PDB file of C-alpha atoms and ligand atoms in Angstrom:
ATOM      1  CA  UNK A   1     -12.547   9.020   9.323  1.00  0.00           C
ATOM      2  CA  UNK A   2     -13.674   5.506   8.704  1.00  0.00           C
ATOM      3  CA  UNK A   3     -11.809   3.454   6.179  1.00  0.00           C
ATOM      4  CA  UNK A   4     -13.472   0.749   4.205  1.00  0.00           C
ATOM      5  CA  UNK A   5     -11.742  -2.246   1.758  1.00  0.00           C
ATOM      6  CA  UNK A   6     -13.515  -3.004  -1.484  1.00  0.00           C
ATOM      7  CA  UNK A   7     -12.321  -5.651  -3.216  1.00  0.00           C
ATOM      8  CA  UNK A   8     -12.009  -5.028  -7.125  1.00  0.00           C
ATOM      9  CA  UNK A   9     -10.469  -6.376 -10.246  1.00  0.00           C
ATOM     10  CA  UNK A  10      -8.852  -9.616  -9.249  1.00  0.00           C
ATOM     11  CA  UNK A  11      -6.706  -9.056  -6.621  1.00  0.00           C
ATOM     12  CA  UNK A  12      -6.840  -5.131  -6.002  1.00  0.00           C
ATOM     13  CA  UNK A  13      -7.860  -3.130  -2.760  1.00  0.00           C
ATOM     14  CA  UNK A  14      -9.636   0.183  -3.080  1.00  0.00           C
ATOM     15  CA  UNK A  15     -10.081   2.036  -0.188  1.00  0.00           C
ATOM     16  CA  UNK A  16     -12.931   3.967   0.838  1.00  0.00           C
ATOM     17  CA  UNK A  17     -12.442   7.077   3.732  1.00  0.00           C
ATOM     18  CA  UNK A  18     -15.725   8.123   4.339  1.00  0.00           C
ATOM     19  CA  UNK A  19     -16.649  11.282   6.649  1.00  0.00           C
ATOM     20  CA  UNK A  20     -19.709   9.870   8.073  1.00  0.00           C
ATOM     21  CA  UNK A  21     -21.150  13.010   9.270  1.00  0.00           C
ATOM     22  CA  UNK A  22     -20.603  15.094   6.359  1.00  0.00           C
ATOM     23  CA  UNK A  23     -21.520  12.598   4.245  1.00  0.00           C
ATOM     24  CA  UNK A  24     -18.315  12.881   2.450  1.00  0.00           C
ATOM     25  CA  UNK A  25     -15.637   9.989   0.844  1.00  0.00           C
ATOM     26  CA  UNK A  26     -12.531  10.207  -0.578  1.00  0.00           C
ATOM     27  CA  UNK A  27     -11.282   7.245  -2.094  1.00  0.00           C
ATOM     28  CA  UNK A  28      -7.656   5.492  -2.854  1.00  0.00           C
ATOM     29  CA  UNK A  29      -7.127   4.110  -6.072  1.00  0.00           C
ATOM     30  CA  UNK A  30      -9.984   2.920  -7.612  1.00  0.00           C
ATOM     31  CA  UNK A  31      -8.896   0.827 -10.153  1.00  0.00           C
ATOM     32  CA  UNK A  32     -12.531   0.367 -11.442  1.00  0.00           C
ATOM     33  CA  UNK A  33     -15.378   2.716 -10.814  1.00  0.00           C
ATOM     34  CA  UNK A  34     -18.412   0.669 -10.210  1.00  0.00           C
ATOM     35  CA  UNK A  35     -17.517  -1.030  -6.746  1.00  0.00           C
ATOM     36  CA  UNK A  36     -17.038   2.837  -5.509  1.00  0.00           C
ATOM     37  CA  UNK A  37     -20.255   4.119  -6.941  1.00  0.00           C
ATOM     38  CA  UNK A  38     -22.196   1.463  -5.233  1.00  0.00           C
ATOM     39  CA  UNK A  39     -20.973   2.049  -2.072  1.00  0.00           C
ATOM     40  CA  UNK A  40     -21.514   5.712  -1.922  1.00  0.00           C
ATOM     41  CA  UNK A  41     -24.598   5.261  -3.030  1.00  0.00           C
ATOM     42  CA  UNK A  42     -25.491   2.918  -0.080  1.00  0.00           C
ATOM     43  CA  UNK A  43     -23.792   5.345   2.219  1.00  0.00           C
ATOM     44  CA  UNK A  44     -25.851   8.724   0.270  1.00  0.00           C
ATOM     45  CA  UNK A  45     -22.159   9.970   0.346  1.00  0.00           C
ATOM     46  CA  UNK A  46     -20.412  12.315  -1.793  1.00  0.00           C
ATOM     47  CA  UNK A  47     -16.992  11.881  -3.548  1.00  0.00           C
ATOM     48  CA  UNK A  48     -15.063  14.889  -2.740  1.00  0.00           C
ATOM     49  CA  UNK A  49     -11.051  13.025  -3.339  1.00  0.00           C
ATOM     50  CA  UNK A  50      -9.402  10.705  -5.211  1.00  0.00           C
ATOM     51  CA  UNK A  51      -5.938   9.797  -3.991  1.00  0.00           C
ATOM     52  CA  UNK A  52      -3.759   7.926  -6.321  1.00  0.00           C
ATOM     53  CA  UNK A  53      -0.490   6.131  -5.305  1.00  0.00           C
ATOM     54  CA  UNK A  54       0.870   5.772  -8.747  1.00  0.00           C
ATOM     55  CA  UNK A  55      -0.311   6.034 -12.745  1.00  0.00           C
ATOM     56  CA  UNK A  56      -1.038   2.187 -13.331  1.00  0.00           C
ATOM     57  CA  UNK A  57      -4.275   1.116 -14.707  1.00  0.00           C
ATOM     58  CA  UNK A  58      -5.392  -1.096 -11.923  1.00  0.00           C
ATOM     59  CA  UNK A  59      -4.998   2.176  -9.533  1.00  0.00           C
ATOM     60  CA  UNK A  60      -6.794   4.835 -11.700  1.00  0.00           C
ATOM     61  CA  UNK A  61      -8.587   2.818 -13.961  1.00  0.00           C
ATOM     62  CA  UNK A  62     -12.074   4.328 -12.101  1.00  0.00           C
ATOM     63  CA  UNK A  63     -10.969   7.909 -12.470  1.00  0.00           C
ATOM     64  CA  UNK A  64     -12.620   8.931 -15.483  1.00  0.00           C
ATOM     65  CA  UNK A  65     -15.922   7.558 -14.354  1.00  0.00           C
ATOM     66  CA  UNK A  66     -15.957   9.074 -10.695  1.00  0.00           C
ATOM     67  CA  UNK A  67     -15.121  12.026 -12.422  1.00  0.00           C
ATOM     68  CA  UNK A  68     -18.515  11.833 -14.325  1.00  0.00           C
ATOM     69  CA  UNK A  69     -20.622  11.555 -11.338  1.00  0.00           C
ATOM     70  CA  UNK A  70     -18.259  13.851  -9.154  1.00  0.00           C
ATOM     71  CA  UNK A  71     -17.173  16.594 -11.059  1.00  0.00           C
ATOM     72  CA  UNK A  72     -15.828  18.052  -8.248  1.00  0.00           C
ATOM     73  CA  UNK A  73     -13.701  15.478  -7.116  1.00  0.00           C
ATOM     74  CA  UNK A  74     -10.306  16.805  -6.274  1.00  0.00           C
ATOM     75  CA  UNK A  75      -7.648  14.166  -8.168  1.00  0.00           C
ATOM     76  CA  UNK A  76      -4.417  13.927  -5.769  1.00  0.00           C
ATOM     77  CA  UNK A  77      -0.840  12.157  -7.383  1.00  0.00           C
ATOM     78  CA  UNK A  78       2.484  12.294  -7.366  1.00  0.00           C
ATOM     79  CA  UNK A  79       3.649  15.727  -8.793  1.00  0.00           C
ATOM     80  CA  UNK A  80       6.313  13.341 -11.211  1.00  0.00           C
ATOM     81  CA  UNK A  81       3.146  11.339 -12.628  1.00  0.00           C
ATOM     82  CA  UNK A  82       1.860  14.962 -14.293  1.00  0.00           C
ATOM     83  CA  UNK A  83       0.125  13.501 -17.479  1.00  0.00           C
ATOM     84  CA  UNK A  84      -0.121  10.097 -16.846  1.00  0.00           C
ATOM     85  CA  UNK A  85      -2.617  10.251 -13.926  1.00  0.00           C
ATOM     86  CA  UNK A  86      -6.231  10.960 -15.338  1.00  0.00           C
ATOM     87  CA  UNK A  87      -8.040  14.403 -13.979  1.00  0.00           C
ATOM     88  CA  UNK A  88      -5.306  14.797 -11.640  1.00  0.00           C
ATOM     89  CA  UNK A  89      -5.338  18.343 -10.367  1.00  0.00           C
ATOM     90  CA  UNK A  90      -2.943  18.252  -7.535  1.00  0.00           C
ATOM     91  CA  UNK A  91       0.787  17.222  -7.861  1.00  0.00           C
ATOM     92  CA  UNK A  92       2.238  16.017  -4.487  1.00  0.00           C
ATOM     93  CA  UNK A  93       5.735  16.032  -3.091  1.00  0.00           C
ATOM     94  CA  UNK A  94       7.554  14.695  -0.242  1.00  0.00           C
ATOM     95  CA  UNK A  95       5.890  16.090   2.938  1.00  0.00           C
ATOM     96  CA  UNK A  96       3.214  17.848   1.197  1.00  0.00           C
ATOM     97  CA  UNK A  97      -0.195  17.187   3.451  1.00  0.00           C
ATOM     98  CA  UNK A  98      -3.586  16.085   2.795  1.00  0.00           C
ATOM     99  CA  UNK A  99      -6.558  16.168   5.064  1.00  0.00           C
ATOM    100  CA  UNK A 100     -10.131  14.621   4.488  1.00  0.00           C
ATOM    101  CA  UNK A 101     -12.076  14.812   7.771  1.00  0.00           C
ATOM    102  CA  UNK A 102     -10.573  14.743  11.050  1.00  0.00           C
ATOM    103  CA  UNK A 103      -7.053  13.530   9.535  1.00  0.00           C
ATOM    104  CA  UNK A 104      -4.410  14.776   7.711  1.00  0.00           C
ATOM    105  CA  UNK A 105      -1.910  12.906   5.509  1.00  0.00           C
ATOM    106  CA  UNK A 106       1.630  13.506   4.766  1.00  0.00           C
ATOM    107  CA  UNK A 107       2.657  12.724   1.537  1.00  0.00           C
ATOM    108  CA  UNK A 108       5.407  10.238   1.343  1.00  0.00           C
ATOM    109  CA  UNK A 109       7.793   9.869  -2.511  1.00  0.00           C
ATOM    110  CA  UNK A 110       8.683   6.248  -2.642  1.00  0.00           C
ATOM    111  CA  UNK A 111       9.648   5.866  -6.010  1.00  0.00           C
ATOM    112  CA  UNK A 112      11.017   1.863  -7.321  1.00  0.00           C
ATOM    113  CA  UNK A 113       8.082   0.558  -8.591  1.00  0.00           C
ATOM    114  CA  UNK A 114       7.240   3.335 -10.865  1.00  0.00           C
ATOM    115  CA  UNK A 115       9.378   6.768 -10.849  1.00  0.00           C
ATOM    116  CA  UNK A 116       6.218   8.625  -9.457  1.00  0.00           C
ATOM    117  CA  UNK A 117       5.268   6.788  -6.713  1.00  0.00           C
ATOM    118  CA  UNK A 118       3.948   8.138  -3.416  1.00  0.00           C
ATOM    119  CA  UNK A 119       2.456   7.091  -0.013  1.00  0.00           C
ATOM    120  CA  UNK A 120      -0.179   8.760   1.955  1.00  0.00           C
ATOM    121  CA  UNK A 121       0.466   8.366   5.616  1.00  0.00           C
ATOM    122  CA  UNK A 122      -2.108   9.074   8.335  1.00  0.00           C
ATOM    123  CA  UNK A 123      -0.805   9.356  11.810  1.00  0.00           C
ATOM    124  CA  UNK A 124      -3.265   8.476  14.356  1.00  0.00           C
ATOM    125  CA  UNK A 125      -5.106  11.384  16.280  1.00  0.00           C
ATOM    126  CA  UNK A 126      -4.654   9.529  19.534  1.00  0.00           C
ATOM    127  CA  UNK A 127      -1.268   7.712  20.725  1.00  0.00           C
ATOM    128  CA  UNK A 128      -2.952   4.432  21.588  1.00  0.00           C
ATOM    129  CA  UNK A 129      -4.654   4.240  17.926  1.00  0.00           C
ATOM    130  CA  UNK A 130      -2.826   3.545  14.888  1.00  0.00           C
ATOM    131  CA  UNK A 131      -1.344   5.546  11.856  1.00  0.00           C
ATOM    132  CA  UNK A 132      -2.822   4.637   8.180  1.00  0.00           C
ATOM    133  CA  UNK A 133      -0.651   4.039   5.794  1.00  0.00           C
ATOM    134  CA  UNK A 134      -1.534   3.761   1.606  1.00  0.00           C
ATOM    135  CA  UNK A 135       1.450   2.547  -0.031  1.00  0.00           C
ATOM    136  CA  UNK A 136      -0.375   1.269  -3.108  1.00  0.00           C
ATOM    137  CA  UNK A 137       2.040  -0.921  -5.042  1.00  0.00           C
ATOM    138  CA  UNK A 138       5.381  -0.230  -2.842  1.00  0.00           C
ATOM    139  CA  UNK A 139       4.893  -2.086   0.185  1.00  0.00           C
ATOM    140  CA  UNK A 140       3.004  -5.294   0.083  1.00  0.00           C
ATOM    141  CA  UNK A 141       1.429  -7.230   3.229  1.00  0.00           C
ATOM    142  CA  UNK A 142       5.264 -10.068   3.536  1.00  0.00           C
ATOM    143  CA  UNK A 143       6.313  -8.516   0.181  1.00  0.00           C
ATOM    144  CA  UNK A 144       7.101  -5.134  -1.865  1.00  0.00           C
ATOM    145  CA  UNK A 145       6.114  -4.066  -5.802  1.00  0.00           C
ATOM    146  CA  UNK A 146       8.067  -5.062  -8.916  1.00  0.00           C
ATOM    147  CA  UNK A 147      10.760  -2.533  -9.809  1.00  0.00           C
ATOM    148  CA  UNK A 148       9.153  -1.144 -13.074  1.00  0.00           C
ATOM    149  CA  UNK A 149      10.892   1.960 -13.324  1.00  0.00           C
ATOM    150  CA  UNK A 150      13.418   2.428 -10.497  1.00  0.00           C
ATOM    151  CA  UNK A 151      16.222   0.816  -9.101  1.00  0.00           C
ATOM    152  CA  UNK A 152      17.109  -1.292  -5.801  1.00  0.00           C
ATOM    153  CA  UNK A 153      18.593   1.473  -4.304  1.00  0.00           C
ATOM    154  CA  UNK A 154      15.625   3.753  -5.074  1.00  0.00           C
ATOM    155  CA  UNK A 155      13.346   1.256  -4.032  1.00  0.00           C
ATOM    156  CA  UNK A 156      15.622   0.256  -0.961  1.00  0.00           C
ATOM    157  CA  UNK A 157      15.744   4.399   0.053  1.00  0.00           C
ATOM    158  CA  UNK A 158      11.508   4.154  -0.197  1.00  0.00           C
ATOM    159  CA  UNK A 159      11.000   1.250   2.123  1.00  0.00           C
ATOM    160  CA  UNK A 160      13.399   2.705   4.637  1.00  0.00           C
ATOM    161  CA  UNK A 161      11.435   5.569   4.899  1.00  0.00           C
ATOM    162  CA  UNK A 162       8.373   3.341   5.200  1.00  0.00           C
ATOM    163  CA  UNK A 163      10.264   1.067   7.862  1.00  0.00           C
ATOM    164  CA  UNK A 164      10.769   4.007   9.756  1.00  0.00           C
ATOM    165  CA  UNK A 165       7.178   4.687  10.915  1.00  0.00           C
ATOM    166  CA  UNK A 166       5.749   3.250  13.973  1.00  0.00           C
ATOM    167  CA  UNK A 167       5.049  -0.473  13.994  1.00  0.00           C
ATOM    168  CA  UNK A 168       1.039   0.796  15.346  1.00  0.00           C
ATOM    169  CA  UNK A 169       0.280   1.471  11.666  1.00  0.00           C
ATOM    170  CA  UNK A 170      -1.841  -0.384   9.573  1.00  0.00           C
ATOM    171  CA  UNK A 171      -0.371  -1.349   6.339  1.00  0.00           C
ATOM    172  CA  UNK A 172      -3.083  -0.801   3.366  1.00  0.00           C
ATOM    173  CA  UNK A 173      -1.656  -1.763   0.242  1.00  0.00           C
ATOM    174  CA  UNK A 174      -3.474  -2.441  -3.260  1.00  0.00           C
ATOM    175  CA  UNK A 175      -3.341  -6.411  -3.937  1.00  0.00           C
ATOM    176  CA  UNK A 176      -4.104  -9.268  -2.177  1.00  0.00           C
ATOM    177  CA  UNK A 177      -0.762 -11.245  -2.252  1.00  0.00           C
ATOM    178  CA  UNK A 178       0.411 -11.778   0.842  1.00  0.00           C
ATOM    179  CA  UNK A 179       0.064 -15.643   0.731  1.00  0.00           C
ATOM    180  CA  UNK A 180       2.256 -15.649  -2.364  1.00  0.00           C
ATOM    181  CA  UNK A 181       4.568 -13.272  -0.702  1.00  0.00           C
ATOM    182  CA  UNK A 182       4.959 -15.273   2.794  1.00  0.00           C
ATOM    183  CA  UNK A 183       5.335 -18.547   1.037  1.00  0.00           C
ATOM    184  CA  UNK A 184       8.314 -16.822  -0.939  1.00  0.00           C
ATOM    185  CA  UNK A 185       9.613 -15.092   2.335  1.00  0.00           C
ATOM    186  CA  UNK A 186       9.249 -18.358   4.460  1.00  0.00           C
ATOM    187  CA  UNK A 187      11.681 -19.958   1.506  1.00  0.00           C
ATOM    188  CA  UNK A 188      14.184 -17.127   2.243  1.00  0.00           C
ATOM    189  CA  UNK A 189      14.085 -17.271   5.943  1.00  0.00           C
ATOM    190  CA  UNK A 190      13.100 -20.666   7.142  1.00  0.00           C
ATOM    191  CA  UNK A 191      14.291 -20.117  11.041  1.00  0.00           C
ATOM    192  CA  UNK A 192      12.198 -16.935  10.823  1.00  0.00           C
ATOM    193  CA  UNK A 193       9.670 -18.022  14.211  1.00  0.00           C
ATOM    194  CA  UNK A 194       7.984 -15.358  13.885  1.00  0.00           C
ATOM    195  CA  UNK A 195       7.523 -15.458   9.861  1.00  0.00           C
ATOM    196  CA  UNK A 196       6.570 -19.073   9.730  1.00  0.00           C
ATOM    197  CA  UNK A 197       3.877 -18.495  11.995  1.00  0.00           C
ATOM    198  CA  UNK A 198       2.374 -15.252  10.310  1.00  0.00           C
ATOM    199  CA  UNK A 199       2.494 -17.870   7.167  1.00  0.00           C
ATOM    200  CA  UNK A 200       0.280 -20.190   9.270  1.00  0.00           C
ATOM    201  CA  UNK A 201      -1.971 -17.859   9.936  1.00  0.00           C
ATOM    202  CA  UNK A 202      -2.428 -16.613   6.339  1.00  0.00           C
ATOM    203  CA  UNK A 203      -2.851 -19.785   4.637  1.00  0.00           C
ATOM    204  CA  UNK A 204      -5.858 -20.469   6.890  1.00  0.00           C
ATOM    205  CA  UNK A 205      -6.930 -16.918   6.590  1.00  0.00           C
ATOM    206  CA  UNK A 206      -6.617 -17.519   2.819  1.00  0.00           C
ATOM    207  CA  UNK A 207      -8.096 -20.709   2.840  1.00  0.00           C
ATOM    208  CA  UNK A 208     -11.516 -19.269   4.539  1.00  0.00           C
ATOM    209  CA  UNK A 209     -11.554 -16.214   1.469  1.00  0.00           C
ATOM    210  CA  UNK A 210     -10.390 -13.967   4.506  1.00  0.00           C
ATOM    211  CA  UNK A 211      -8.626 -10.545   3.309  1.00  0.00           C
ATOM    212  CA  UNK A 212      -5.269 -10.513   5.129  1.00  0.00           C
ATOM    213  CA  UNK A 213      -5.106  -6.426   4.045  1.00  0.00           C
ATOM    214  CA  UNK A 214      -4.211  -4.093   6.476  1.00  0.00           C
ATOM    215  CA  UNK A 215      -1.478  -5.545   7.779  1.00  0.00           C
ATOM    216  CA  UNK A 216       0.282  -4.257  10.410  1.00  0.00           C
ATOM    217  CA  UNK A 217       3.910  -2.135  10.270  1.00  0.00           C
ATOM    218  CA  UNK A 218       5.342  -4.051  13.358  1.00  0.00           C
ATOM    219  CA  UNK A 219       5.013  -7.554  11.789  1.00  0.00           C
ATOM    220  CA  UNK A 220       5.957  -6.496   8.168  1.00  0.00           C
ATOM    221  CA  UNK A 221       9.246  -5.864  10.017  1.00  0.00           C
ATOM    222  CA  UNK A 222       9.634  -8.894  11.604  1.00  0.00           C
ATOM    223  CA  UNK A 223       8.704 -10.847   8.646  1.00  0.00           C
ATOM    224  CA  UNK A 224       8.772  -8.967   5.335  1.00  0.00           C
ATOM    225  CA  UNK A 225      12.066  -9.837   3.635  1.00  0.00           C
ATOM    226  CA  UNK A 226      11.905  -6.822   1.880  1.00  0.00           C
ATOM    227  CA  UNK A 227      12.444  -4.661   4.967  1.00  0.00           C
ATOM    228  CA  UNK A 228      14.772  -6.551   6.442  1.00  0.00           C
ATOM    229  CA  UNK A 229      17.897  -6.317   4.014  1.00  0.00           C
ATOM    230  CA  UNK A 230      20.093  -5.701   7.189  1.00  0.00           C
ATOM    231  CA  UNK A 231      19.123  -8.916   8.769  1.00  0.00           C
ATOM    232  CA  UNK A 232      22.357 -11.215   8.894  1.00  0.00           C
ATOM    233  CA  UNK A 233      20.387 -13.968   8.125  1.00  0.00           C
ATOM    234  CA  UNK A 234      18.908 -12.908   4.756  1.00  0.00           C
ATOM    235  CA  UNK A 235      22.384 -11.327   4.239  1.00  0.00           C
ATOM    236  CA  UNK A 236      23.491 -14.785   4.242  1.00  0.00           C
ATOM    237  CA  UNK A 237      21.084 -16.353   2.424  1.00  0.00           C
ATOM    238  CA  UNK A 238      21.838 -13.860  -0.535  1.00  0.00           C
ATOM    239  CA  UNK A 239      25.253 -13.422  -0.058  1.00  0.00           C
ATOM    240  CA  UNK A 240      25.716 -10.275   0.448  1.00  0.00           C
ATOM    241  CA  UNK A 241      26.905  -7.707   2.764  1.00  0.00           C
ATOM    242  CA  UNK A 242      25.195  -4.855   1.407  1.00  0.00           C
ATOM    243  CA  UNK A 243      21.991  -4.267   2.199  1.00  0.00           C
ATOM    244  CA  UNK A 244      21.449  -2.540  -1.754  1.00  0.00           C
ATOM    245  CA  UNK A 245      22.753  -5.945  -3.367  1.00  0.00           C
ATOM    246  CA  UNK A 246      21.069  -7.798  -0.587  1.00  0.00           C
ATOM    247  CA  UNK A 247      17.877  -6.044  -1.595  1.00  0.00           C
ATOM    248  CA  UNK A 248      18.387  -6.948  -5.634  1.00  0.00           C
ATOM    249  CA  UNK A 249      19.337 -10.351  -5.247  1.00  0.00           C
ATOM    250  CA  UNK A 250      16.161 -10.807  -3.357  1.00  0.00           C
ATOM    251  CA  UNK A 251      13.783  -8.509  -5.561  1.00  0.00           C
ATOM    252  CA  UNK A 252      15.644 -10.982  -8.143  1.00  0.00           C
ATOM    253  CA  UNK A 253      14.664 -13.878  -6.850  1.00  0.00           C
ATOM    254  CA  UNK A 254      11.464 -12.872  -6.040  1.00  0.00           C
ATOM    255  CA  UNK A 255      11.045 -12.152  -9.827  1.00  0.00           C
ATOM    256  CA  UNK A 256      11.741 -15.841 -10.692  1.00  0.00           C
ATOM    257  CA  UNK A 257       9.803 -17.330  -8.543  1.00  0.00           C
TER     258      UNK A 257
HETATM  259 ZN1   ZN B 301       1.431  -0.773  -9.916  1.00  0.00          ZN
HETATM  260 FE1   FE B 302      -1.140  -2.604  -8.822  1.00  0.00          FE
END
């Protein structure tokens, strides 16, 4: 399985899995159709998948029209987002798996941004490769999704389960905001060595129109507040002992900012 990043709307990802012998690609939520349809028509490929993270327009806003040209298109989702996920013909839950070529995906439920939302997570096929992970609006690259319709401690519950896979995983989520996000982080944690330099190194990225998406599991840990709500030094910075409140007080901040 190769995975390709298109670049759509203003700031989203969609990502492309192709199958390049088969000639088959399943894709992760295409917020607009066109960018997709180009592409597997460059690559003479078929659409056989479309795996959505979560119902929001700029993640299934390209359904409809795959659907035209792929009628066969299998639509994956979250089995709460029945209804509000267009052509969606398979509802997943926690643990349920998905395989397009040589991989398999297990279905992760991280709800906090919306109610519905899940993760796909491919583990590698060989232990010196790394695991995929699509976490479409949960986890960004230095920062995490608004809370639209969950709480910190859902949202706090999701991102430990997302902490919890190896660092050797490449972090693909949906928008293009980890400058924004590390600038925001770097306020939080100043002293953070490791942070300030990841910051360096995305501002020049950023500066040369450089995607910073995947990123990678191990350094979201060492540098994405929003994993780190256990760390006594964002502790102390929100004044908190409780990672939950720790959590809010930051998502709050983040909010303002
Ligand atoms: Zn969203
Ligand atoms: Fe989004």
């Amino acid at each position: 399985m190769q995975i390709e990043r298109l670049p759509a709307l203003s700031d989203n990802y969609i990502f492309l899995l192709t199958d390049a012998e088969q000639r088959l690609a399943a894709v992760v939520d295409p917020a607009e159709a066109a960018p997709v349809l180009r592409r597997l028509d460059a690559l003479q490929a078929d659409l056989v998948a479309i795996l959505n993270t979560h119902h929001h327009g700029d993640h299934v806003g390209g359904n409809a029209e795959l659907l035209r040209h792929f009628p066969e298109a299998v639509v994956y989702g979250g089995a709460a987002d029945r209804g509000r996920i267009p052509g969606q013909k398979v509802f997943l839950q926690e643990g349920d798996r998905v395989t397009f070529a040589d991989r398999e995906a297990t279905v992760i439920f991280v709800p906090g941004h919306t109610r519905a939302h899940i993760a796909y997570y491919f583990p590698p096929l060989h232990s010196r490769e790394p695991g995929d992970l699509f976490c479409g609006d949960t986890l960004f690259a230095g920062g995490c999704g608004r809370l639209f319709e969950g709480t910190p401690a859902q949202m706090v519950a999701s991102l430990t389960k997302l902490r919890a896979l190896p660092d050797y995983t490449r972090v693909w989520c949906a928008h293009e905001y980890t400058l924004k996000n590390l600038q925001f982080a770097h306020a939080m944690e100043p002293q953070n060595a490791v942070l300030s330099d990841r910051l360096h190194q995305v501002t020049v990225a950023r500066q040369h129109q450089e995607a910073t998406v995947p990123s990678d599991l191990g350094l979201e840990k060492q540098t994405n507040p929003f994993l780190r709500w256990d760390q006594p030094s964002l502790q102390a910075a929100m004044q908190s002992q409780d990672p939950v409140q720790t959590f809010a007080r930051l998502r709050g901040k983040k909010d303002q900012w």
